[in-house]
Coordinates of C-alpha atoms and ligand atoms in Angstrom, one line a residue:
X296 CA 59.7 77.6 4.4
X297 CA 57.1 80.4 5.3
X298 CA 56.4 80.6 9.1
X299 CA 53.0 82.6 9.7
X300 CA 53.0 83.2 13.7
X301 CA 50.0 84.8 13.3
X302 CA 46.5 84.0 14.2
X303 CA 45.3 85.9 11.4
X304 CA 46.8 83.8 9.0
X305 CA 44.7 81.0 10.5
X306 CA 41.9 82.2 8.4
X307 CA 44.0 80.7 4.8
X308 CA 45.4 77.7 6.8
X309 CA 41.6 76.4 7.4
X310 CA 41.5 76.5 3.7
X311 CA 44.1 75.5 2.4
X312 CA 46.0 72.4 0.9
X313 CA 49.4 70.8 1.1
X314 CA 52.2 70.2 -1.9
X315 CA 54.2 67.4 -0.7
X316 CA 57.7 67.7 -2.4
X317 CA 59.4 64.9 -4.1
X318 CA 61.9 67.4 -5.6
X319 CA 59.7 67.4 -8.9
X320 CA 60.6 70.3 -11.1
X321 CA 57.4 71.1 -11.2
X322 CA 56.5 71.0 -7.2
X323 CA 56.6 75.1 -7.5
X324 CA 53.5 74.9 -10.5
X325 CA 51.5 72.7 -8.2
X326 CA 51.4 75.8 -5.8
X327 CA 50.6 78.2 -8.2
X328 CA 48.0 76.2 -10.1
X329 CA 46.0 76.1 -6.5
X330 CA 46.2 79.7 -5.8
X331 CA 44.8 80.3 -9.0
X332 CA 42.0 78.9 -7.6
X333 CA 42.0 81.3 -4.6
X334 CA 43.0 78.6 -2.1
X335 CA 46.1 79.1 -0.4
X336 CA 48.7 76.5 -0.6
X337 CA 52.2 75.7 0.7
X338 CA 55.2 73.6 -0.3
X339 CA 56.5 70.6 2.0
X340 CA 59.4 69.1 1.8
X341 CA 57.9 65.1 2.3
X342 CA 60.7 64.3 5.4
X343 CA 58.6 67.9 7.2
X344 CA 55.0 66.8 6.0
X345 CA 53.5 64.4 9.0
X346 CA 54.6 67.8 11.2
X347 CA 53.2 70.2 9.2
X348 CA 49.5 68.7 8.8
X349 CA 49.5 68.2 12.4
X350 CA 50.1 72.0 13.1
X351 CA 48.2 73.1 10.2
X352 CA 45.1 70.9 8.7
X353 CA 45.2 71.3 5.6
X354 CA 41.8 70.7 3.5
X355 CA 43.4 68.3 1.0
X356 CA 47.2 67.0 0.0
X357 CA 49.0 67.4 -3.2
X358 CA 52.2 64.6 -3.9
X359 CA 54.2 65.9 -5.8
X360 CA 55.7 63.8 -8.7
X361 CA 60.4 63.4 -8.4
X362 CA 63.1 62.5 -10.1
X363 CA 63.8 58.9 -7.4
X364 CA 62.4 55.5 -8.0
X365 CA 60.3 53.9 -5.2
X366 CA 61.1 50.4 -6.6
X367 CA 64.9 51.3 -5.4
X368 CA 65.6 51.2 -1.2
X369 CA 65.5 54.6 0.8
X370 CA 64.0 56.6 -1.7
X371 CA 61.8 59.3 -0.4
X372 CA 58.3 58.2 0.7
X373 CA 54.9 59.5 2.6
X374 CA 54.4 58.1 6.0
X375 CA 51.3 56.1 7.3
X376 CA 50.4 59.4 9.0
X377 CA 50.1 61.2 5.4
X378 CA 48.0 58.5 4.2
X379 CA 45.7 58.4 7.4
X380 CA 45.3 62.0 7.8
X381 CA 41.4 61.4 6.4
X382 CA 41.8 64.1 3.6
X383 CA 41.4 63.9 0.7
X384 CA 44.6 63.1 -1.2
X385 CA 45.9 63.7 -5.0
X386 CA 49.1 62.1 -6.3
X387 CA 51.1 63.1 -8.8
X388 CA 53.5 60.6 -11.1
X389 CA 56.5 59.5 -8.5
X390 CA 53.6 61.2 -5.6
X391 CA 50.9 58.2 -7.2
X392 CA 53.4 55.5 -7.4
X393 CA 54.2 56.5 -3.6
X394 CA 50.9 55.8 -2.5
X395 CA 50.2 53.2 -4.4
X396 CA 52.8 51.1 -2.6
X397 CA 51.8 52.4 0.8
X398 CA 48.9 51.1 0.2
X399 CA 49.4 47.4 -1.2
X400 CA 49.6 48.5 -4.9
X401 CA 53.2 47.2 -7.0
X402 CA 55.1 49.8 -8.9
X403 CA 57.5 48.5 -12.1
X404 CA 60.1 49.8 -14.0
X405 CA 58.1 49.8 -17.0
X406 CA 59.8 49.3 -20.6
X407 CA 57.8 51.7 -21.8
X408 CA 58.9 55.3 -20.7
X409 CA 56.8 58.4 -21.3
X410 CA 57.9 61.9 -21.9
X411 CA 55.9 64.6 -23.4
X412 CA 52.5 64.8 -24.7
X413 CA 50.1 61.7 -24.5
X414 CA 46.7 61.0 -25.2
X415 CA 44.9 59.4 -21.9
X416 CA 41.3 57.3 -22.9
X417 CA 38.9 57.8 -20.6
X418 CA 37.2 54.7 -19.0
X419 CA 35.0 55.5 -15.8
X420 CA 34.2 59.0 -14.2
X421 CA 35.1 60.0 -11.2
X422 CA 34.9 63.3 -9.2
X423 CA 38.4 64.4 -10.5
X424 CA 37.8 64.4 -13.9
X425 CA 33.3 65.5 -13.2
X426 CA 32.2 68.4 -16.0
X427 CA 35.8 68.1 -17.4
X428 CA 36.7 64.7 -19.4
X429 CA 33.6 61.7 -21.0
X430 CA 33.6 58.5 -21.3
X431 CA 35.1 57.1 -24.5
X432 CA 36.7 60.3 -25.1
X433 CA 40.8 61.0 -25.6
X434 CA 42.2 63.9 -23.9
X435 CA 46.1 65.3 -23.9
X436 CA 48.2 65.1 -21.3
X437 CA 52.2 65.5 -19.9
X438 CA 53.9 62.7 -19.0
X439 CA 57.1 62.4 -17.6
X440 CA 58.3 59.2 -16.5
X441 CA 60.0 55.6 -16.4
X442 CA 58.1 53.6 -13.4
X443 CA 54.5 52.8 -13.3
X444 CA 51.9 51.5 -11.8
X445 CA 51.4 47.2 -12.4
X446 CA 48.8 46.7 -9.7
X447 CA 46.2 49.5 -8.3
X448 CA 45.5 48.5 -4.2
X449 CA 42.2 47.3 -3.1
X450 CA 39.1 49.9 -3.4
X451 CA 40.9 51.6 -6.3
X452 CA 39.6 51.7 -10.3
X453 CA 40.4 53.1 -13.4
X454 CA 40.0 56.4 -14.4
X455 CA 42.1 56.8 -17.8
X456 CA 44.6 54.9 -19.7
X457 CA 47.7 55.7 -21.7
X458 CA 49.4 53.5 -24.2
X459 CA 52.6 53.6 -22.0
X460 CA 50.6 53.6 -18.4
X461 CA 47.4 51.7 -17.8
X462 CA 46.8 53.7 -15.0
X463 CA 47.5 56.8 -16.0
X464 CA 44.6 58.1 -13.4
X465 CA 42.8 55.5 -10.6
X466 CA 40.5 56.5 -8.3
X467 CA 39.1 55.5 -4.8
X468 CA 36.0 57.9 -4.5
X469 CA 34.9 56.8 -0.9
X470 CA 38.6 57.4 0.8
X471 CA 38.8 60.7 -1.8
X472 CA 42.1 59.7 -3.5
X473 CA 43.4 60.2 -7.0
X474 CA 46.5 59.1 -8.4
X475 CA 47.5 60.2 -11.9
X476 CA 50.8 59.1 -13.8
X477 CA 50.6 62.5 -15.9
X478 CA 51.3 66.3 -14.9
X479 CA 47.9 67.9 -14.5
X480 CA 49.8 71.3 -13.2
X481 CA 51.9 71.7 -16.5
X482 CA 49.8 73.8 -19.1
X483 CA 50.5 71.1 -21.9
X484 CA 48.0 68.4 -19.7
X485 CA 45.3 70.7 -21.5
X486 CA 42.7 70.4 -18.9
X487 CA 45.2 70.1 -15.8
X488 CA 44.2 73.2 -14.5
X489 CA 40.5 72.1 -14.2
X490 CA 41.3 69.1 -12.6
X491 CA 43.1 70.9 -10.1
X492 CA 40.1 73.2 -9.2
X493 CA 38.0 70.0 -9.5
X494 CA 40.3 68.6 -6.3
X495 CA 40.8 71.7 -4.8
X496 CA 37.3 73.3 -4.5
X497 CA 34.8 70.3 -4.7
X498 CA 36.6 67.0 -3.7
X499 CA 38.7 69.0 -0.3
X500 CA 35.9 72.0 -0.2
X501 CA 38.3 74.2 0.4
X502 CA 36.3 77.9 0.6
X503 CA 38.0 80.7 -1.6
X504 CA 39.4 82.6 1.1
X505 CA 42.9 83.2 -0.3
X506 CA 43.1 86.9 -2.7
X507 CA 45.8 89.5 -2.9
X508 CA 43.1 91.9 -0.9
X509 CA 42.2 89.6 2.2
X510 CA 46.1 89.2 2.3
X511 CA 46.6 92.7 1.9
X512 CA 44.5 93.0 5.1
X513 CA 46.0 90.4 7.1
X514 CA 49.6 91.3 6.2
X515 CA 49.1 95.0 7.1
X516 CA 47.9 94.1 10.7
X517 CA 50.7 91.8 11.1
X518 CA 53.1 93.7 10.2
X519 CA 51.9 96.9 12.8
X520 CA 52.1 93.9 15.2
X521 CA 55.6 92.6 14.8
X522 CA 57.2 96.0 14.6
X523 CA 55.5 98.0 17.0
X524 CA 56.7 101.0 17.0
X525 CA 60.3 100.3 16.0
X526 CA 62.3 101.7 12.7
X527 CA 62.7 99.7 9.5
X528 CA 65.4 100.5 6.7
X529 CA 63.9 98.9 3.3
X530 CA 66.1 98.0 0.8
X531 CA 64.7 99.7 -2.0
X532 CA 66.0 98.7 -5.8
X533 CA 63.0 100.4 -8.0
X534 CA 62.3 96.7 -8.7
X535 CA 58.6 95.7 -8.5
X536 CA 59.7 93.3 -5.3
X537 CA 61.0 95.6 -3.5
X538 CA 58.6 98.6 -4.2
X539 CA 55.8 96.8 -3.4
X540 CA 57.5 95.9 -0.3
X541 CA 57.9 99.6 0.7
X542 CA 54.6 100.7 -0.4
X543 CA 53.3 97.8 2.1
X544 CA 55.0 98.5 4.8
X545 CA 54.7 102.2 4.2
X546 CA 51.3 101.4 4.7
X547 CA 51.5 99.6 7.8
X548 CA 53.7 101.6 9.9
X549 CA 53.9 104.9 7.6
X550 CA 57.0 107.2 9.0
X551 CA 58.5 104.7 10.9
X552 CA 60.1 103.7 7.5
X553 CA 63.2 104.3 5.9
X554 CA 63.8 103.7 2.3
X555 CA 67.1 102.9 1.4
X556 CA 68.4 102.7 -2.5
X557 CA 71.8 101.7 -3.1
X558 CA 74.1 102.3 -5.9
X559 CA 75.4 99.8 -6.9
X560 CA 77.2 100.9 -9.7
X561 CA 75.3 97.7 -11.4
X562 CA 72.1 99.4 -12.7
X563 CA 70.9 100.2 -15.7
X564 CA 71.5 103.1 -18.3
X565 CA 69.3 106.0 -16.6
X566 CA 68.2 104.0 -13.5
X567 CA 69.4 105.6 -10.6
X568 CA 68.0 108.6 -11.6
X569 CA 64.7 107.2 -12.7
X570 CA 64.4 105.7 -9.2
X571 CA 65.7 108.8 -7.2
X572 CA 62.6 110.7 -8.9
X573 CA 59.6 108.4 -8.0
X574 CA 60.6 107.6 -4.3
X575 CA 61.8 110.8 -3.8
X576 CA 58.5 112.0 -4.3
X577 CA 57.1 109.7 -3.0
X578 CA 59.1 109.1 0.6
X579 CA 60.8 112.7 1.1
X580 CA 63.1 112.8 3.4
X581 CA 62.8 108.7 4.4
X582 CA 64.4 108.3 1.1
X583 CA 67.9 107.8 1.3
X584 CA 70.1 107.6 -1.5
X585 CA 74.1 106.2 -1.1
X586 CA 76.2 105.8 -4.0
X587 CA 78.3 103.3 -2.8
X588 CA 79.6 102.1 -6.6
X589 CA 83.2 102.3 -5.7
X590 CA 83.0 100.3 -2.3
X591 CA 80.7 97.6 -4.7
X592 CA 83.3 97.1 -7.8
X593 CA 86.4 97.6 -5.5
X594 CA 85.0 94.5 -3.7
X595 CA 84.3 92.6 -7.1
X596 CA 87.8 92.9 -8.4
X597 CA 89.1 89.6 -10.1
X598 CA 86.0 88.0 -9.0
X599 CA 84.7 85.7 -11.6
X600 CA 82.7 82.8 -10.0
X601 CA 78.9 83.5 -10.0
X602 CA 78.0 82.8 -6.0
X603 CA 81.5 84.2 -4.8
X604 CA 79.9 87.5 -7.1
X605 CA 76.4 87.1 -5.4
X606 CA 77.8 86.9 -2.1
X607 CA 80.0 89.5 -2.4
X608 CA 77.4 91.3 -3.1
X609 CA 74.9 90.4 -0.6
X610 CA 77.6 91.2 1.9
X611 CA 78.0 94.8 1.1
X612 CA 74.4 95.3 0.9
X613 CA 74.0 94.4 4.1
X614 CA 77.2 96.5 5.1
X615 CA 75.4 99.7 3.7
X616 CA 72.3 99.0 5.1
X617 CA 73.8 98.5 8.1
X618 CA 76.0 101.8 8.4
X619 CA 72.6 103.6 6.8
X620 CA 70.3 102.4 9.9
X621 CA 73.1 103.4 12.4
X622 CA 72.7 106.9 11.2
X623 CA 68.6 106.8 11.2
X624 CA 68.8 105.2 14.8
X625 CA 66.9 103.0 16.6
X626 CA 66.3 100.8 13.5
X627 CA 65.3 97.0 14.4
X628 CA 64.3 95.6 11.1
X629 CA 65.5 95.2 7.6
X630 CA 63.0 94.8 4.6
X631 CA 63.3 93.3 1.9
X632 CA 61.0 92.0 -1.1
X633 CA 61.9 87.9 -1.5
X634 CA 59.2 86.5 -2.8
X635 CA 58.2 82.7 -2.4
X636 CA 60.4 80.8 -4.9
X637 CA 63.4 82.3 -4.1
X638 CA 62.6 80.5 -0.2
X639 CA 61.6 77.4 -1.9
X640 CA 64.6 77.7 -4.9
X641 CA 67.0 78.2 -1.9
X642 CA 66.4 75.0 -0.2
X643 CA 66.7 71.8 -0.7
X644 CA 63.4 69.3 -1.6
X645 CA 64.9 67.0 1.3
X646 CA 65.4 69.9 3.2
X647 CA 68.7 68.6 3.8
X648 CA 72.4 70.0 2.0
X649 CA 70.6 72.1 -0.8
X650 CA 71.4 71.5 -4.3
X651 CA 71.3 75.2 -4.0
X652 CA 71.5 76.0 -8.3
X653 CA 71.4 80.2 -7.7
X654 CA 71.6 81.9 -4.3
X655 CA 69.5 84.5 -5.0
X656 CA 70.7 87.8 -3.4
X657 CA 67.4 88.3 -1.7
X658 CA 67.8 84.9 0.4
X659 CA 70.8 83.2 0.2
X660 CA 73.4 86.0 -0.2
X661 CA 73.2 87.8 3.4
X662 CA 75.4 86.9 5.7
X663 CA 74.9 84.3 8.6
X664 CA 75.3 87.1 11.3
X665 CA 73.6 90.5 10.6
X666 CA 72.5 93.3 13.3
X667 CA 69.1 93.5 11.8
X668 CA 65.8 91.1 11.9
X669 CA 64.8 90.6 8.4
X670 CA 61.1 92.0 7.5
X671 CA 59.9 89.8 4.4
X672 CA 56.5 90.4 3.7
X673 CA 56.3 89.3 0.5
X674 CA 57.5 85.6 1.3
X675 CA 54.6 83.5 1.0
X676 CA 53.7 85.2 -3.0
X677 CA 54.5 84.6 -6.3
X678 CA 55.4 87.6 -8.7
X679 CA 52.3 87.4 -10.4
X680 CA 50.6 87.6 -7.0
X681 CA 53.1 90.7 -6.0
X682 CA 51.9 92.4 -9.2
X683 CA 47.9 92.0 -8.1
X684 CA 49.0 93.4 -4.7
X685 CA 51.5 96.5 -5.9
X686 CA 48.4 97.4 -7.7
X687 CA 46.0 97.4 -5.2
X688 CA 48.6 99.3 -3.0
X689 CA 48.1 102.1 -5.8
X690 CA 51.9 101.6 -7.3
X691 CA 52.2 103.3 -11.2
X692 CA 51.9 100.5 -13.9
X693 CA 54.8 101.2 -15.3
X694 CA 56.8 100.7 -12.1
X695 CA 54.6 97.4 -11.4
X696 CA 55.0 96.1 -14.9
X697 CA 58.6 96.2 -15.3
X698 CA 60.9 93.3 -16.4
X699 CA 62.6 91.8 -12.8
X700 CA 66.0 92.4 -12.5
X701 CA 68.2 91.1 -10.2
X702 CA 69.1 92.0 -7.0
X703 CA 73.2 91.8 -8.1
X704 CA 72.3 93.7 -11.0
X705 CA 75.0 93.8 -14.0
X706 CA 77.5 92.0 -12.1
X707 CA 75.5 88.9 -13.2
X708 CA 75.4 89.5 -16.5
X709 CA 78.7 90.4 -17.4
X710 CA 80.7 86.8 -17.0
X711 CA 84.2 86.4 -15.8
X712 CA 85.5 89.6 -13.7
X713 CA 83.4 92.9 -13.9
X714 CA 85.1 96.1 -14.8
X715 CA 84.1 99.5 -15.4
X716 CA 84.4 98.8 -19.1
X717 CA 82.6 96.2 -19.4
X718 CA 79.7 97.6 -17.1
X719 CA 79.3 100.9 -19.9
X720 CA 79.1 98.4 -22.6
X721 CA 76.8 96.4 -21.1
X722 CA 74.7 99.2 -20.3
X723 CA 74.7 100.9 -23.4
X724 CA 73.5 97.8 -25.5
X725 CA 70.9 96.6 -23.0
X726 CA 69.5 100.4 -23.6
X727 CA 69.6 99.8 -27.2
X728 CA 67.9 96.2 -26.9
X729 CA 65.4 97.6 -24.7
X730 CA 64.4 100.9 -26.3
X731 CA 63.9 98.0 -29.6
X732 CA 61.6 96.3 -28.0
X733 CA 59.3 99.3 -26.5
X734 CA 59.6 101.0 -29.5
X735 CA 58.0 97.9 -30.9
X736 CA 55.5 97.5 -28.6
X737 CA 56.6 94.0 -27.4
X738 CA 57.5 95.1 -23.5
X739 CA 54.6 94.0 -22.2
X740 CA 54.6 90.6 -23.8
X741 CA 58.0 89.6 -22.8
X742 CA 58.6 88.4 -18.8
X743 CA 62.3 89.4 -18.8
X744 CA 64.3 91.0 -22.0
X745 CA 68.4 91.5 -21.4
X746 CA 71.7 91.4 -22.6
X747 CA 74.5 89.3 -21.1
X748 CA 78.5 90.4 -22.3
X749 CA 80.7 87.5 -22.2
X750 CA 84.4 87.4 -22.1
X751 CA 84.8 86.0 -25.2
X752 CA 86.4 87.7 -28.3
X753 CA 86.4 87.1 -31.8
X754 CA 87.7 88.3 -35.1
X755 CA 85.4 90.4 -36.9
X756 CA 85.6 93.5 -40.2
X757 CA 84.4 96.9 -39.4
X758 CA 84.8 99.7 -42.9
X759 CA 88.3 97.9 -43.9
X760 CA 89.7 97.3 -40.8
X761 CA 89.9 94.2 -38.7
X762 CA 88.1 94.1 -34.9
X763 CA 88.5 91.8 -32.3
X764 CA 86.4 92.0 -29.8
X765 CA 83.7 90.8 -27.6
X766 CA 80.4 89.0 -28.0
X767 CA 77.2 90.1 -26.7
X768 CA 73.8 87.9 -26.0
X769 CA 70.2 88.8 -26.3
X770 CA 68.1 87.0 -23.9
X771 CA 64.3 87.3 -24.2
X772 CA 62.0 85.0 -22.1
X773 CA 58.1 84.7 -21.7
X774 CA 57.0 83.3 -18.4
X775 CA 54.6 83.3 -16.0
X776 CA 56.7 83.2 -12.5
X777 CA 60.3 83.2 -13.2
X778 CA 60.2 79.5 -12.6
X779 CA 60.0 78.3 -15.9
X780 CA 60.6 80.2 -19.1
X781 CA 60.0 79.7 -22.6
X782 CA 62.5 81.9 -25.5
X783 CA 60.6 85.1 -26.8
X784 CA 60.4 84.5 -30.8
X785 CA 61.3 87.2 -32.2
X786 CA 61.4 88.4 -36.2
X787 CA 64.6 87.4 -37.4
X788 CA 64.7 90.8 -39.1
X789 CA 63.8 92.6 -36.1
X790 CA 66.9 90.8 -34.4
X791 CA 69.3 91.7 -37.2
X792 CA 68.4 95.5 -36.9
X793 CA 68.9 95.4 -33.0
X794 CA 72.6 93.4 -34.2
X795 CA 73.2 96.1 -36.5
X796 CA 72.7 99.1 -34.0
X797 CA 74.6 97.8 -31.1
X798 CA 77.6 96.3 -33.2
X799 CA 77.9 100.2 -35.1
X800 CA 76.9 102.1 -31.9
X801 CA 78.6 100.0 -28.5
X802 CA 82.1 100.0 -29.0
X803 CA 83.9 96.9 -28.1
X804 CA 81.2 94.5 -29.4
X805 CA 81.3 93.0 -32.4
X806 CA 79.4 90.2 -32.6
X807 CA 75.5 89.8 -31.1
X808 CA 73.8 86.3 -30.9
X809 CA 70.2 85.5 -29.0
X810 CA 70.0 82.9 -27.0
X811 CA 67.7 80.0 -27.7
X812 CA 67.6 78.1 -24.3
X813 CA 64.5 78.0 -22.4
X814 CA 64.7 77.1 -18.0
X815 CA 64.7 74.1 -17.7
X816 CA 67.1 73.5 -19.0
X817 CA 68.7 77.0 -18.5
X818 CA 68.5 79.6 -16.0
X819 CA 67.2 83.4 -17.6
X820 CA 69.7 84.9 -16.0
X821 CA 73.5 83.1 -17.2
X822 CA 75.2 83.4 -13.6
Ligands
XMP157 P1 67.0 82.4 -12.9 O1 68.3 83.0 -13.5 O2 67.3 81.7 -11.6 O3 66.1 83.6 -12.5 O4 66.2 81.6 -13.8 C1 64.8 83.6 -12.2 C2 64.3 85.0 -11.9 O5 65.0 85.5 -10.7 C3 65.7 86.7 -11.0 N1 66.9 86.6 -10.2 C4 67.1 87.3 -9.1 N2 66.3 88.2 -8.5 N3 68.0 88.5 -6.9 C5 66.8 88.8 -7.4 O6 66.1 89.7 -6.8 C6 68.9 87.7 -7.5 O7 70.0 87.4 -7.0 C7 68.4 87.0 -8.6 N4 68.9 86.1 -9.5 C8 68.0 85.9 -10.5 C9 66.0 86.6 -12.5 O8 66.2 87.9 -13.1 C10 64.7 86.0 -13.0 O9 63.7 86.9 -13.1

């Protein structure tokens, strides 16, 4: 989780509001759906949350909803402290059926599950649903669950009604706290967003103090504070995370930075270079370039699970950054761009043994012991939010706009072990894929466009002559923040051309499918 030392900070925190995290898959939308509204927010595991709204006061709480039941023993709960804080509260699904109990209400395993889209009648206003949902009316909504409430506590009413959950929203206006059975932060709840702003900004008054250029501000004289007048080596991929991070601290502490861009040997076709032009320019001689390609695939050989690849990975990173600051001298810090849901994806909701599902090289894949104290500046945003602040920081579009990619690069994308093979023919389709897709003018509407190789080969007729070789996946995905993703639907002509091109022009491909999944219930990347 986020630690801000800094009195600066104080300034969001006395506006701000609390997620509670029941380990919903949504907990990370809640967040975002309050920053939207200018209000800085933070995520909670529930076992940290009576310590956490003791050190910081937050202006209202958010439950989140979770995959336990509370009708079974031991399942994760909110504490009388929670309940008592004397803010206003909002509970979500599993986060409602919490409080409800807490508070002298009875939760059942209800016969009649809901998942998906439901219609909620409205029966009684209240200040959650004000300007936003009448009397009489039906509205839609996302449900997503098997327990509901049987009986609302004492000073509690009705708000709305589902067919499957007769209190799908209950209300007790003098203590300030809602409880709905639906998602209100998932777009499909089709006025969830104003509900949220309805909570946020006139039931916990929070004031809008939260925007990418008060933060801007604040994180610029933090970070002259905590490092003084030491060195930093930034790990610099070209990315928009870790651009944004240099141009940031470049900002802050100007020659006392180091840009470092590594090599791989996991980049994309025409990258390195592309990269060595812009910072070059841009840093002079605190740009530093290292090839270190060999010493990366020498140390992948025969690897092929995913997180033994990522850490691998990680490692030499860190190696290289290392040996790079030695040479600079006197360097203290080590930058790097991880950005809020890769501290929250890296953690566990209990905070306890994560169900970690990707280490993400940023967080997870440095090693325990490292001579450097890690600069993260970025930690407490979402992409979306990085993008706001890259362009107020006066980075090119094209450099802020660009699809994410990975930290371990190809080496992720290429499943089973990597070889220098397989990296060319990787690289050469994703070039073709992409060049498709700008030449199309679909870039900009796509989050993330890629191709994964995988090790599997199959019989095929090229001319007269039989082929056996491997297959190659199109991945496209819209999305917001990485966190969920929906497939990019493309023209099924359009896909068969970009088939056609790779399968004649990338030898040792011969056979090109697009994937279909969306996250959840896949990843976007496939390792
Ligand atoms: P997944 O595959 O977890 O990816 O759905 C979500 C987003 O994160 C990116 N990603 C990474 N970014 N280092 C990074 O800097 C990593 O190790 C890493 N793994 C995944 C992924 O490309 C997508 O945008």
């Amino acid at each position: 989780m986020a630690k801000m030392e800094d009195n600066n900070i104080e300034k969001f925190y006395k506006d701000s509001i609390l997620v509670v995290d029941f380990g919903s898959q949504y907990t990370q939308l809640i967040a975002r759906r309050v920053r939207e509204q200018n209000v800085f927010c933070e995520v909670v595991s529930y076992n940290n949350a009576d310590d956490y709204v003791i050190k910081n006061n937050p202006k209202g709480i958010i439950l989140s909803g979770g995959p336990s039941s509370v009708i079974a023993s031991g399942t994760p709960t909110i504490s009388n402290k929670i309940i008592n804080f004397g803010v206003p509260i909002l509970a979500i699904c599993y986060g409602q059926q919490c409080m409800v109990q807490r508070l002298g209400g009875k939760v059942i395993s209800s016969d009649k599950s809901e998942f998906g889209r439901a219609k909620v009648s409205i029966k009684k206003t209240c200040m959650l649903t004000k300007n936003i949902w009448s009397v009489g009316e039906e509205y839609q909504v996302w449900m997503s669950h098997g327990d509901s409430v049987s009986k609302i506590p004492d000073g509690f009413f009705t708000v709305a009604q589902t067919e499957g959950a007769p209190y799908a929203l209950i209300a007790n206006e003098e203590k300030k706290y809602y409880g709905v059975q639906f998602h209100p932060e998932v777009i499909h709840t089709l006025e969830g967003k104003q509900l949220i702003k309805n909570f946020v900004v006139d039931i916990s008054s929070c004031k809008l103090s939260w925007s990418m250029s008060s933060f801007l501000d604040y994180k610029i004289s933090q970070l002259k504070r905590q490092i003084g007048k030491q060195n930093v080596v930034c790990g610099l991929s070209g990315g928009v995370d870790s651009s944004v991070t240099a141009a940031l601290i470049n900002k802050a502490v100007g020659g006392q930075l180091f840009c470092v861009f590594v090599n791989h040997g996991l980049l994309r076709e025409g990258e390195s270079e592309e990269i060595k032009t812009i910072f070059g320019k841009r840093f002079g001689n605190r740009f530093i370039y290292v090839d270190a390609s060999k010493l990366f695939l020498n140390a992948l050989v025969g690897i092929e699970d995913p997180e033994e690849k990522r850490r691998t990975i990680g490692n030499k990173f860190v190696e290289v950054f290392e040996e790079e600051a030695k040479k600079i001298g006197d360097v203290k810090y080590l930058a790097q761009g991880t950005l809020y849901p890769d501290v929250i994806e890296s953690v566990s909701f209990s905070g306890g043994p994560s169900v970690t599902i990707k280490s993400h090289h940023n967080v997870g894949g440095l090693p325990e012991k490292m001579n450097l104290e890690l600069v993260e500046p970025l930690r407490e945003l979402f992409k979306d939010e990085v993008r706001i602040l890259g362009k107020d920081l006066g980075l090119p579009k094209n450099l802020i706009d660009r699809h994410p990619f990975p930290g371990p690069g190809l080496a992720i994308r290429i499943l089973g072990p990597i070889d220098e093979d397989s990296i060319n023919i990787l690289r050469k389709a994703d070039s073709i894929f992409i060049n498709f897709i700008r030449n199309e003018g679909l870039y900009d509407k796509i989050w993330q466009a890629f191709c994964v190789l995988l090790p599997v080969k199959s019989v095929g007729v090229m001319g007269d002559a039989r082929s056996y070789d491997k297959t190659l996946v199109l991945r496209a995905v819209t999305s917001v923040d990485g966190m969920t993703a929906d497939v990019f639907q493309f023209e099924h002509s359009f896909l068969s051309k970009i088939s056609t091109r790779i399968v004649n022009e990338v030898t040792g491909i011969n056979r090109v499918t697009y994937d279909i999944t969306s996250k959840p219930p896949g990843t976007i990347e496939w390792e």
